[in-house]
XYZ file of C-alpha atoms in Angstrom:
709
model
C 0.000 0.000 0.000
C 2.806 2.400 0.892
C 4.629 1.744 -2.373
C 1.398 2.336 -4.275
C 1.127 5.646 -2.422
C 4.638 6.555 -3.566
C 3.741 5.790 -7.173
C 0.584 7.873 -6.732
C 2.651 10.815 -5.472
C 4.854 10.556 -8.569
C 1.873 10.517 -10.902
C -0.252 13.074 -9.014
C 2.206 15.466 -7.373
C -0.215 18.397 -7.290
C -2.762 16.352 -5.341
C -0.132 15.458 -2.722
C 0.882 19.105 -2.416
C -2.784 20.097 -2.134
C -3.389 17.659 0.717
C -0.247 18.936 2.453
C -1.464 22.529 2.220
C -4.891 21.509 3.551
C -3.404 19.833 6.630
C -1.020 22.763 7.095
C -3.899 25.259 7.173
C -5.841 23.056 9.591
C -2.831 22.837 11.934
C -2.293 26.599 11.777
C -5.896 27.170 12.880
C -5.146 25.215 16.075
C -2.101 27.259 17.120
C -4.072 30.242 18.550
C -5.611 27.827 21.095
C -2.207 27.317 22.722
C -2.051 27.093 26.522
C 1.386 27.552 28.052
C 2.413 25.794 31.273
C 5.739 26.829 32.821
C 5.217 25.211 36.241
C 7.781 22.434 36.963
C 5.437 21.175 39.690
C 3.358 19.752 36.859
C 6.212 17.348 36.224
C 4.278 15.275 38.765
C 0.692 14.069 38.279
C -1.948 16.141 40.062
C -2.756 13.148 42.264
C 0.862 12.480 43.261
C 1.000 12.085 47.084
C 3.786 14.657 47.413
C 1.738 17.291 45.553
C -1.382 16.535 47.553
C 0.524 16.835 50.835
C 2.301 19.994 49.655
C -0.969 21.782 48.892
C -2.574 20.419 52.038
C 0.324 21.832 54.075
C 0.084 25.227 52.369
C -3.617 25.391 53.134
C -3.340 24.079 56.682
C -0.519 26.441 57.691
C -1.530 29.365 55.430
C 1.731 29.176 53.499
C 2.446 30.887 50.195
C 5.085 30.780 47.510
C 7.440 33.725 48.001
C 9.484 36.046 45.882
C 12.518 37.267 47.811
C 13.566 40.887 47.269
C 16.973 41.585 48.746
C 18.160 45.137 49.454
C 21.926 45.353 49.942
C 23.968 48.371 51.037
C 27.681 47.624 51.157
C 28.785 51.265 51.115
C 27.296 52.494 54.390
C 29.174 51.497 57.538
C 25.893 50.389 59.133
C 24.666 48.673 55.985
C 20.930 49.009 55.383
C 20.358 50.341 58.901
C 20.475 54.027 58.158
C 17.501 56.411 57.828
C 17.804 56.725 54.047
C 17.830 53.020 53.237
C 15.135 52.163 55.788
C 12.927 54.887 54.293
C 13.345 53.268 50.871
C 12.521 49.842 52.339
C 9.408 51.225 53.996
C 8.238 52.898 50.773
C 9.058 49.812 48.720
C 6.911 47.696 51.012
C 3.965 50.049 50.653
C 4.246 50.070 46.858
C 4.631 46.293 46.600
C 1.426 45.860 48.602
C -0.421 47.392 45.642
C 0.961 44.984 43.032
C -1.656 42.617 41.622
C -1.105 39.042 42.759
C 0.704 39.958 45.985
C -0.881 38.872 49.300
C -0.344 42.268 50.937
C -1.190 41.343 54.537
C 1.313 38.449 54.489
C 4.366 40.399 53.297
C 7.303 39.842 55.623
C 9.005 43.211 56.150
C 10.119 45.390 59.102
C 6.961 47.487 58.799
C 4.581 44.508 58.676
C 5.865 42.364 61.544
C 5.890 42.760 65.311
C 8.798 43.142 67.623
C 8.340 41.350 70.950
C 9.695 43.048 74.075
C 9.086 43.130 77.795
C 6.421 45.500 79.130
C 6.295 44.744 82.826
C 7.428 41.609 84.564
C 5.035 38.900 83.461
C 3.795 40.753 80.394
C 5.077 41.561 76.909
C 4.464 44.364 74.468
C 4.005 43.955 70.700
C 4.747 46.836 68.385
C 5.669 47.099 64.727
C 9.373 46.595 64.209
C 9.381 49.709 62.004
C 6.047 51.471 62.346
C 7.470 54.412 60.415
C 10.854 55.180 58.866
C 13.454 56.339 61.426
C 14.567 59.951 61.323
C 17.880 59.456 63.139
C 20.735 56.978 62.984
C 20.094 56.060 66.610
C 16.544 54.986 65.756
C 17.825 53.004 62.764
C 20.301 51.115 64.936
C 17.579 50.395 67.495
C 15.555 48.723 64.743
C 18.643 46.694 63.829
C 19.214 45.521 67.406
C 15.578 44.543 67.876
C 15.550 42.630 64.581
C 18.759 40.814 65.508
C 17.148 39.747 68.788
C 14.099 38.235 67.087
C 14.385 34.580 65.956
C 11.991 35.180 63.069
C 14.092 38.021 61.627
C 17.772 37.240 62.260
C 19.259 35.511 59.249
C 15.945 35.576 57.394
C 14.893 39.217 57.112
C 18.123 40.773 58.355
C 21.612 39.538 57.491
C 24.023 38.879 60.346
C 26.316 41.688 59.183
C 23.450 44.179 58.793
C 24.411 44.855 55.183
C 21.271 43.330 53.688
C 17.554 43.104 54.346
C 15.075 40.780 52.634
C 11.401 41.240 51.910
C 9.397 38.036 51.519
C 6.589 38.716 49.063
C 3.819 36.075 49.037
C 2.013 35.313 45.785
C -1.611 34.440 45.195
C -0.377 32.005 42.527
C 3.169 31.077 41.703
C 2.496 31.094 37.956
C 2.357 34.901 38.101
C 5.767 35.224 39.753
C 7.440 36.374 36.518
C 4.949 39.225 36.055
C 5.090 40.210 39.736
C 8.899 40.152 39.708
C 8.927 42.468 36.691
C 6.572 44.887 38.463
C 8.838 44.878 41.513
C 11.878 45.555 39.317
C 10.102 48.576 37.852
C 9.415 49.857 41.365
C 13.042 49.447 42.489
C 14.287 51.278 39.388
C 12.621 54.436 40.673
C 14.996 54.556 43.638
C 18.587 55.700 43.454
C 21.293 55.557 46.088
C 23.822 53.151 47.531
C 21.364 50.262 47.520
C 21.420 47.290 45.165
C 18.297 45.203 44.585
C 18.147 41.479 43.920
C 15.168 39.236 43.205
C 15.319 35.480 43.673
C 13.361 32.483 44.922
C 12.383 29.190 43.300
C 8.956 30.378 42.074
C 10.377 33.275 40.066
C 13.345 31.205 38.859
C 11.092 28.427 37.583
C 8.549 30.774 36.028
C 11.189 32.974 34.412
C 12.980 29.944 32.996
C 9.739 28.831 31.386
C 9.170 32.241 29.820
C 12.752 32.543 28.574
C 12.714 28.965 27.338
C 9.772 29.702 25.063
C 11.483 32.842 23.786
C 14.669 30.891 23.133
C 12.814 28.136 21.292
C 11.204 30.791 19.082
C 14.724 31.780 18.008
C 16.504 28.417 18.170
C 14.094 26.415 16.009
C 14.277 28.800 12.998
C 18.036 29.157 13.536
C 18.447 25.381 13.500
C 16.423 25.299 10.299
C 18.643 27.955 8.717
C 21.831 26.086 9.639
C 20.446 22.834 8.235
C 19.393 24.640 5.049
C 22.855 26.159 4.554
C 24.585 22.826 5.158
C 22.417 21.053 2.605
C 22.911 23.895 0.149
C 26.670 23.527 0.592
C 26.514 19.822 -0.246
C 23.883 19.751 -2.995
C 24.397 23.191 -4.599
C 20.736 23.464 -5.619
C 18.352 25.789 -3.827
C 15.331 24.238 -5.535
C 16.249 20.764 -4.333
C 17.282 21.772 -0.820
C 14.001 23.600 -0.254
C 12.176 20.241 -0.270
C 13.634 18.877 3.021
C 13.011 22.241 4.665
C 9.362 22.104 3.603
C 9.139 18.614 5.126
C 10.739 19.821 8.368
C 8.520 22.893 8.718
C 5.393 20.906 7.863
C 6.359 18.242 10.410
C 6.828 20.793 13.184
C 3.620 22.724 12.456
C 1.461 19.597 12.023
C 2.841 18.012 15.201
C 2.389 21.131 17.326
C -1.043 21.720 15.790
C -2.047 18.173 16.736
C -0.738 18.600 20.284
C -2.556 21.890 20.806
C -5.681 20.731 18.994
C -5.992 17.737 21.321
C -6.023 20.112 24.289
C -2.556 19.499 25.726
C -0.817 22.520 27.270
C 2.606 23.374 25.911
C 4.912 22.691 28.845
C 8.608 23.532 29.047
C 9.261 20.033 27.686
C 6.798 20.404 24.809
C 8.404 23.675 23.779
C 11.488 21.661 22.776
C 9.569 19.529 20.272
C 10.370 21.806 17.266
C 14.098 21.868 18.016
C 14.106 18.058 18.277
C 12.014 17.443 15.169
C 13.824 19.887 12.895
C 17.039 17.837 12.438
C 15.240 14.476 12.581
C 12.712 15.510 9.929
C 15.394 16.211 7.314
C 17.402 13.010 7.845
C 15.486 10.783 5.434
C 15.228 13.642 2.952
C 19.001 14.024 3.037
C 19.463 10.304 2.373
C 17.077 10.511 -0.589
C 18.716 13.638 -1.999
C 22.201 12.218 -1.528
C 21.304 9.039 -3.380
C 19.374 11.027 -6.001
C 22.438 13.266 -6.372
C 24.637 10.230 -7.051
C 22.263 8.264 -9.291
C 20.752 10.962 -11.492
C 23.731 10.859 -13.864
C 23.036 7.165 -14.383
C 19.374 7.622 -15.428
C 19.096 11.266 -16.555
C 15.398 11.002 -15.711
C 13.999 12.306 -12.460
C 11.141 9.789 -12.217
C 13.293 6.736 -12.896
C 15.925 8.031 -10.513
C 13.542 8.697 -7.622
C 11.849 5.291 -8.099
C 15.247 3.591 -7.955
C 16.330 5.614 -4.915
C 13.143 4.967 -2.949
C 13.302 1.275 -3.765
C 16.808 1.105 -2.314
C 16.221 3.325 0.701
C 12.650 2.462 1.673
C 13.541 -0.280 4.141
C 16.422 1.491 5.956
C 14.435 4.749 6.087
C 11.478 2.937 7.606
C 13.606 1.287 10.263
C 15.592 4.410 11.102
C 12.327 6.274 11.593
C 10.883 3.441 13.668
C 13.962 3.267 15.901
C 13.901 7.028 16.439
C 10.182 6.872 17.184
C 10.705 3.975 19.600
C 13.386 5.940 21.437
C 11.035 8.846 21.983
C 7.892 6.785 22.508
C 9.657 5.040 25.385
C 9.269 8.339 27.241
C 5.515 7.760 27.294
C 6.143 5.239 30.080
C 7.865 7.884 32.199
C 6.150 8.808 35.493
C 6.393 12.478 34.453
C 3.274 13.689 32.519
C 5.002 16.426 30.436
C 7.730 13.942 29.490
C 5.038 11.474 28.405
C 3.428 14.097 26.154
C 6.824 15.137 24.800
C 7.802 11.549 23.970
C 4.523 10.638 22.281
C 4.355 13.721 20.082
C 8.005 13.615 19.043
C 7.465 9.960 18.102
C 4.368 10.979 16.114
C 6.388 13.775 14.511
C 9.170 11.374 13.502
C 6.756 9.045 11.734
C 4.920 12.000 10.214
C 8.251 13.226 8.826
C 8.816 9.796 7.287
C 5.403 9.812 5.591
C 5.920 13.353 4.296
C 9.384 12.429 3.048
C 8.333 9.435 0.964
C 5.284 11.228 -0.445
C 6.108 14.921 -0.640
C 9.758 14.716 -1.744
C 8.929 12.641 -4.877
C 5.946 14.907 -5.600
C 8.123 17.998 -5.242
C 10.801 16.586 -7.547
C 8.175 15.756 -10.153
C 6.912 19.337 -10.069
C 10.370 20.658 -10.945
C 11.296 21.171 -14.570
C 13.558 18.448 -15.925
C 15.925 21.206 -17.044
C 16.514 22.012 -13.358
C 18.579 18.830 -13.171
C 20.925 19.701 -16.001
C 24.439 18.730 -14.877
C 22.932 17.726 -11.500
C 25.483 15.663 -9.615
C 28.414 17.308 -11.410
C 29.601 19.682 -8.711
C 33.237 19.837 -9.654
C 35.312 20.158 -12.736
C 36.959 17.120 -14.252
C 39.995 16.119 -12.244
C 38.894 17.980 -9.134
C 37.772 16.295 -5.922
C 35.338 17.621 -3.399
C 36.944 17.938 0.008
C 34.266 15.547 1.355
C 35.451 12.948 -1.155
C 39.015 13.470 0.001
C 37.975 13.074 3.608
C 36.051 9.880 2.842
C 39.023 8.511 0.961
C 41.149 9.084 4.054
C 38.589 7.355 6.260
C 38.424 4.430 3.833
C 42.189 4.006 3.834
C 42.249 4.137 7.629
C 39.552 1.449 7.824
C 41.427 -0.817 5.417
C 44.920 -0.361 6.823
C 44.378 0.318 10.523
C 41.219 -1.595 11.419
C 42.916 -3.282 14.382
C 43.982 0.073 15.776
C 40.446 1.443 15.300
C 38.984 -1.523 17.192
C 41.559 -1.126 19.972
C 40.831 2.597 20.298
C 37.103 1.846 20.436
C 37.633 -0.672 23.250
C 39.796 1.831 25.144
C 37.142 4.496 24.609
C 34.510 2.205 26.113
C 36.701 1.482 29.151
C 37.429 5.166 29.720
C 33.751 5.998 29.219
C 32.650 3.464 31.823
C 35.052 5.085 34.289
C 33.648 8.538 33.493
C 30.067 7.340 33.887
C 30.901 6.030 37.362
C 31.560 9.650 38.370
C 28.266 11.077 37.112
C 26.385 13.107 39.708
C 22.595 13.071 39.521
C 21.435 16.546 40.513
C 19.233 19.403 39.396
C 18.587 22.982 40.426
C 16.239 25.251 38.443
C 18.394 28.284 39.252
C 21.380 26.607 37.584
C 19.434 26.393 34.337
C 20.386 30.060 33.884
C 23.816 31.269 32.785
C 26.269 32.402 35.467
C 25.797 36.089 34.651
C 21.992 35.959 34.573
C 20.337 38.277 37.161
C 18.671 35.261 38.804
C 22.050 33.531 39.318
C 23.684 36.737 40.550
C 20.863 37.380 43.028
C 21.047 33.776 44.187
C 24.775 34.012 44.940
C 24.637 37.382 46.680
C 21.535 36.826 48.805
C 22.547 33.340 49.896
C 25.904 34.785 50.934
C 24.151 37.372 53.131
C 21.219 35.373 54.478
C 20.582 31.944 55.944
C 19.138 30.743 52.649
C 16.527 31.655 50.053
C 15.413 28.077 49.334
C 12.577 26.808 51.484
C 11.363 23.432 52.689
C 8.823 22.514 55.327
C 9.107 19.578 57.722
C 5.702 18.793 59.198
C 5.585 16.769 62.425
C 2.204 15.279 63.288
C 1.331 13.647 66.604
C -0.578 10.394 66.460
C -2.606 11.598 69.446
C -4.553 14.575 68.079
C -6.571 15.310 71.234
C -3.952 16.271 73.796
C -2.375 19.460 72.388
C 0.782 17.401 72.024
C 3.034 20.235 70.876
C 2.249 22.260 73.969
C 4.118 19.628 75.970
C 7.579 20.940 76.928
C 9.208 17.588 76.132
C 7.876 17.656 72.575
C 8.961 21.269 72.059
C 12.411 20.394 73.389
C 12.522 17.514 70.921
C 11.693 19.928 68.099
C 14.353 22.333 69.396
C 16.969 19.566 69.476
C 16.060 18.487 65.939
C 16.485 22.088 64.773
C 19.876 22.316 66.468
C 21.065 19.170 64.695
C 19.733 20.400 61.357
C 21.667 23.652 61.677
C 24.873 21.650 62.112
C 24.462 20.173 58.650
C 26.229 22.077 55.848
C 23.002 22.462 53.871
C 20.611 24.142 56.328
C 21.153 27.829 57.063
C 18.309 28.320 59.518
C 15.204 26.696 60.939
C 12.157 28.331 62.506
C 9.427 26.613 64.486
C 6.879 26.987 67.263
C 9.691 26.350 69.738
C 11.421 29.604 68.709
C 8.268 31.665 69.311
C 7.670 30.067 72.708
C 11.267 30.708 73.806
C 11.237 34.340 72.632
C 7.949 35.207 74.373
C 8.903 33.266 77.518
C 12.192 35.049 78.132
C 10.577 38.444 77.505
C 7.870 37.528 80.031
C 10.593 36.771 82.565
C 12.369 40.076 82.140
C 14.369 39.712 78.930
C 17.244 37.759 80.467
C 18.861 35.477 77.871
C 19.241 32.839 80.559
C 15.499 32.314 80.240
C 15.628 31.848 76.460
C 14.545 28.240 76.921
C 11.470 26.063 76.580
C 9.331 26.434 79.740
C 9.251 23.410 82.017
C 5.460 23.195 82.248
C 2.630 23.002 79.753
C 0.903 25.901 81.547
C 3.932 28.154 80.998
C 3.995 27.191 77.318
C 0.295 28.018 77.066
C 0.871 31.391 78.733
C 3.576 32.232 76.197
C 1.304 31.310 73.301
C -1.650 33.249 74.716
C 0.608 36.285 75.055
C 1.656 35.959 71.400
C -2.000 35.924 70.352
C -2.225 39.532 71.571
C 0.155 40.675 68.828
C -0.829 42.608 65.704
C -0.419 39.409 63.690
C -1.677 36.561 65.916
C -2.331 34.451 62.820
C 1.425 34.222 62.274
C 1.322 31.510 64.924
C -0.701 29.282 62.585
C 2.121 29.281 60.042
C 3.998 27.119 62.542
C 1.318 25.000 64.215
C -2.333 24.017 63.963
C -4.969 25.358 66.392
C -5.177 21.976 68.135
C -1.365 21.829 68.464
C -1.298 18.347 66.965
C 1.056 19.442 64.172
C 4.064 21.712 63.903
C 5.740 23.075 60.821
C 9.514 23.525 60.863
C 10.514 26.089 58.240
C 13.936 25.250 56.800
C 16.025 27.748 54.871
C 18.586 26.178 52.558
C 21.509 27.979 50.984
C 21.399 25.730 47.936
C 18.618 24.660 45.630
C 20.515 21.551 44.548
C 18.347 18.469 44.774
C 21.236 16.440 46.140
C 21.473 18.819 49.113
C 17.754 18.578 49.828
C 18.056 14.795 49.610
C 20.878 14.886 52.153
C 18.651 16.853 54.542
C 15.797 14.369 54.096
C 18.143 11.450 54.769
C 19.550 13.230 57.823
C 16.082 13.706 59.335
C 15.198 10.076 58.628
C 18.345 8.923 60.405
C 17.935 11.334 63.310
C 14.317 10.475 64.082
C 15.048 6.771 63.750
C 17.957 7.054 66.190
C 16.242 9.551 68.512
C 12.612 8.566 69.027
C 10.367 11.450 70.195
C 8.772 11.379 73.679
C 5.365 10.833 72.069
C 4.628 8.986 68.839
C 4.563 11.110 65.706
C 4.836 10.880 61.953
C 6.453 13.366 59.609
C 6.446 14.436 55.991
C 7.962 17.071 53.729
C 6.480 19.933 51.715
C 7.882 22.884 49.770
C 9.150 23.409 46.236
C 12.675 22.237 47.085
C 11.328 18.856 48.139
C 8.901 18.572 45.213
C 11.821 19.148 42.838
C 13.676 16.242 44.445
C 10.713 13.907 43.990
C 10.050 14.696 40.340
C 13.729 14.577 39.481
C 14.152 11.157 41.092
C 11.057 9.920 39.279
C 12.292 11.352 36.013
C 15.865 10.070 36.199
C 14.935 6.531 37.211
C 11.986 6.501 34.820
C 14.121 7.742 31.926
C 16.779 5.138 32.710
C 14.231 2.310 32.686
C 12.617 3.629 29.507
C 15.970 4.065 27.824
C 17.103 0.520 28.612
C 13.742 -0.829 27.472
C 13.864 1.035 24.172
C 17.506 -0.062 23.737
C 16.394 -3.703 23.899
C 13.472 -3.053 21.527
C 15.776 -1.385 18.988
C 18.166 -4.347 19.229
C 15.408 -6.812 18.347
C 14.314 -4.518 15.521
C 17.852 -4.741 14.138
C 17.724 -8.540 14.306
C 14.460 -8.429 12.361
C 15.863 -5.977 9.806
C 19.192 -7.706 9.135
C 18.082 -11.288 9.877
C 21.397 -11.696 11.677
C 22.386 -11.505 15.335
C 25.947 -10.500 14.439
C 24.851 -7.644 12.192
C 22.361 -6.493 14.825
C 25.120 -6.397 17.436
C 27.386 -4.480 15.055
C 24.616 -1.972 14.328
C 24.265 -1.295 18.057
C 27.974 -0.548 18.549
C 27.884 3.079 17.270
C 24.839 3.712 19.432
C 26.375 2.140 22.529
C 29.798 3.752 22.207
C 28.286 7.156 21.417
C 26.004 7.098 24.439
C 28.735 5.806 26.754
C 31.165 8.482 25.587
C 28.688 11.368 25.803
C 27.616 10.420 29.306
C 31.203 9.855 30.427
C 31.922 13.490 29.581
C 29.377 14.469 32.245
C 31.429 12.624 34.818
C 34.760 13.993 33.614
C 33.731 17.662 33.414
C 31.522 17.551 36.522
C 28.271 18.426 34.726
C 25.193 17.285 36.618
C 22.881 14.680 35.145
C 19.745 16.818 35.141
C 16.437 17.126 33.306
C 17.761 18.370 29.923
C 20.476 15.707 29.846
C 18.011 12.943 30.688
C 15.740 13.978 27.824
C 18.628 14.101 25.338
C 19.236 10.379 25.870
C 16.152 9.659 23.770
C 17.483 11.823 20.915
C 20.843 10.043 21.079
C 19.153 6.653 20.859
C 17.219 7.639 17.765
C 19.989 9.379 15.834
C 22.943 7.117 16.652
C 21.288 4.033 15.194
C 20.196 5.908 12.059
C 23.625 6.035 10.441
C 24.452 2.448 11.403
C 21.286 1.147 9.732
C 21.953 2.989 6.474
C 25.629 2.018 6.425
C 25.068 -1.670 7.145
C 22.086 -1.972 4.809
C 24.049 -0.348 1.986
C 27.080 -2.515 2.772
C 24.954 -5.652 2.484
C 23.594 -4.554 -0.901
C 27.028 -3.620 -2.260
C 28.608 -6.809 -0.934
C 25.995 -8.907 -2.721
C 27.098 -7.281 -5.969
C 30.850 -7.168 -5.364
C 31.252 -10.439 -3.451
C 34.372 -8.930 -1.905
C 34.554 -6.922 1.350
C 37.607 -4.947 0.210
C 35.764 -3.722 -2.874
C 32.637 -3.172 -0.789
C 34.474 -0.806 1.540
C 35.940 1.088 -1.420
C 32.454 1.449 -2.892
C 30.940 2.538 0.440
C 33.312 5.485 0.770
C 32.973 6.817 -2.767
C 30.674 9.672 -1.759
C 28.622 11.105 1.075
C 25.356 9.365 1.805
C-alpha cells in the first residue's frame, strides 16, 4: 500500500501538495488555542501524594510561595540600617502591597511584623518593628538591634552583618511570579542611592525559565532550520532541491504542534522543545534521498526513474531508522512524568509523520520541478577535481582498510574510559542553575545566599498520632523539636530553621524580664500556654498558625537552605530520617515534607529513574528490531555498537567535566538513541547490498566510501 502511495505521489504530485497545504492550514488554525504551562510542579501528576501533601500543608498552615527581594547596602558602615535606606525599604513595602497578585497582609518586612519586648514583669508588648521610617541613625540602629534579637528576623529578614535586608513577598499564585517580579523591578528602578536590589526564589526562577525557554525556542528552532538549510545547500548546490527537506521539516513541526494543541494538551517547558528536536530528525530521510538522487541521477538522466530507484533502495532502511527514532522517543511515554510522556509521544508521532511526508512529498516535489533544473545535476566539480568531502572519505576508507585493528583497539579503550567517566556522574538538578552564570537570577542567588541563611525553602511537618492532647504544647515535645532544629543547623546544607519552639522561647524570656538565661522552653505546659496566649495579643496573631495548627497536633519547621541543589535537599531528608530513627520522640509522631525544594527532588528522582528504565527498554526493543531488519544476530550487534559507544562516551563526559545529570540531559538520551542508530542502519544496509554485488569486502568498503550518503 505504501509503495502504491509513492507511485501515486509521482503521478499526481499536485494532489499530494494540495493535501499537504490543507493539513497545514488546519494545523495553523489550532495554534491560537495554545495554553502555556511553565510550572515544573506539573512534572508530577496532580494526584501524586507529594503534591497533595504539599498543597494540604500550604492550606493548613496558610503558606504561600514567596518572591525574595533583597536590598543590599555595602557602602554604608551600618549597611541598610540608616535612615535613608530604611525609608526606601518602607516605601518599597507600601508600593509592593499594591501589586496585583501579591498577598499584601502576608508580606514579611520590618513594617509589617511585630517586635516582641518586655512590658512589665510577666507581660510583653508587641509593636511594629518599624512602624514608620526612622529619622535618626540612633533609631535606625535600634531597629537593627531589635531585629537581631528576634528569631523570626535574624538571618531571614536581616543579614548577620546588617548589610542586607530581605522582603518576603507572598504570591496568590506562583504562575504569576514572573509578572510580579517584573513589576517589583520597575518599582526598584525608581529609587537611586547606595542600595542594590536582587530578586530570587524558586517560584520566580522556575517561572522565568519557562518564559525565557519559550522565547529561546522561538529563536533556536528557525536558527536550526537555517543552519540545516545552509549545510544542505553547501553539499547539494541546488536551492530548488534543498528547499524540499526544509518544507518537510517545517510541515512536520507545524502539524505536530497543531495536533498537540488541537488535542487540548498545554505546551509545557518540555513540549516547547519539540520543534528543536524534530527539525534535524525531519530532514534526515530527505538528506538520504537527496544524496542518493544526487549520485544516481547521472546514471538515469530522468527524475522519475531516478527517484523510483532511490526509494526502492532506501525504503527499508528509512522505515527502520524512523521506527527506531520513534521507539526511542515513545519510550518516554512510560515515564512517570506527565510532560515527558506528552513530549515523547508527540516527538514519536512527529518522527513518523516526517517519514510519511518524506516518501510522499519529496517525490511529488521533484516531479513538479522542470527536468531542465537537473541539467548537470550531480556534477559539482570540474573534471579532475575532488570535493573535500570525497578526500575526507578517501582518508577514512584508507584508515579502515589499513588500521582496522587500531580502530577496534581505540574503540575498546574508549569504552573502558567511558565506563570510568560514567561512574563519576552526579545526579542533581537545580532550576536556578538552568540560567547562565551572569543571569540576574544567578547573581541574586549568589549574593543573597551569601548574606542570608538561605533563600530556598522546605517545610518539615511533624504530626502527633494523638490529636486530642495538644501534644506540641508539651515541653518535652517542644524540646525535641528544638533539638532536631539544632542538629539540622549543624548540617552544611541548612542555614536556619524556625518553628513553634522559637516563638515560645522568645515570648517566655521576655515575660521573665528579657534575660537570655530564660531563652529556653518552659518546664510546664501551663507556661507554654501562657507564652502562646501572650503571642495571640500581637498585631499578627495568625502568624502563629504558620507554625502550628490550632489543636497543636502538628508543627511546621521552616527550613532555609543555601542551595537549591536536589542532592542537598536529599541529604537533609536522609539526615532527618536517620535522626528520628535514632532519637525517638517522647510521644509517637509521623512526619512528611512539603515545599518546592522537596517537590523538585521527587520529580527529578522519578524522572531520572523513569528515563533510565525507559531508555534501557527502548535499547532492547531497537536491538530486536535490528535482528528483524538484518536477519542476523551478528549484524544487529554491530549496528548497536555506534549507538552504545556514542552514548557511553557522551555520558562519560558528564562525569569527567563535573556536569550534573539533570532534566535536559536525561531527555537528550532519547534523541541520542534515535539518531545514533540511524547512520548504522543505512551504512550496514548499503554494505549488504554492495557486498551482494561485489562479493568482496575490500571492494565493498571502497564502494561505500565513494561519496557522502
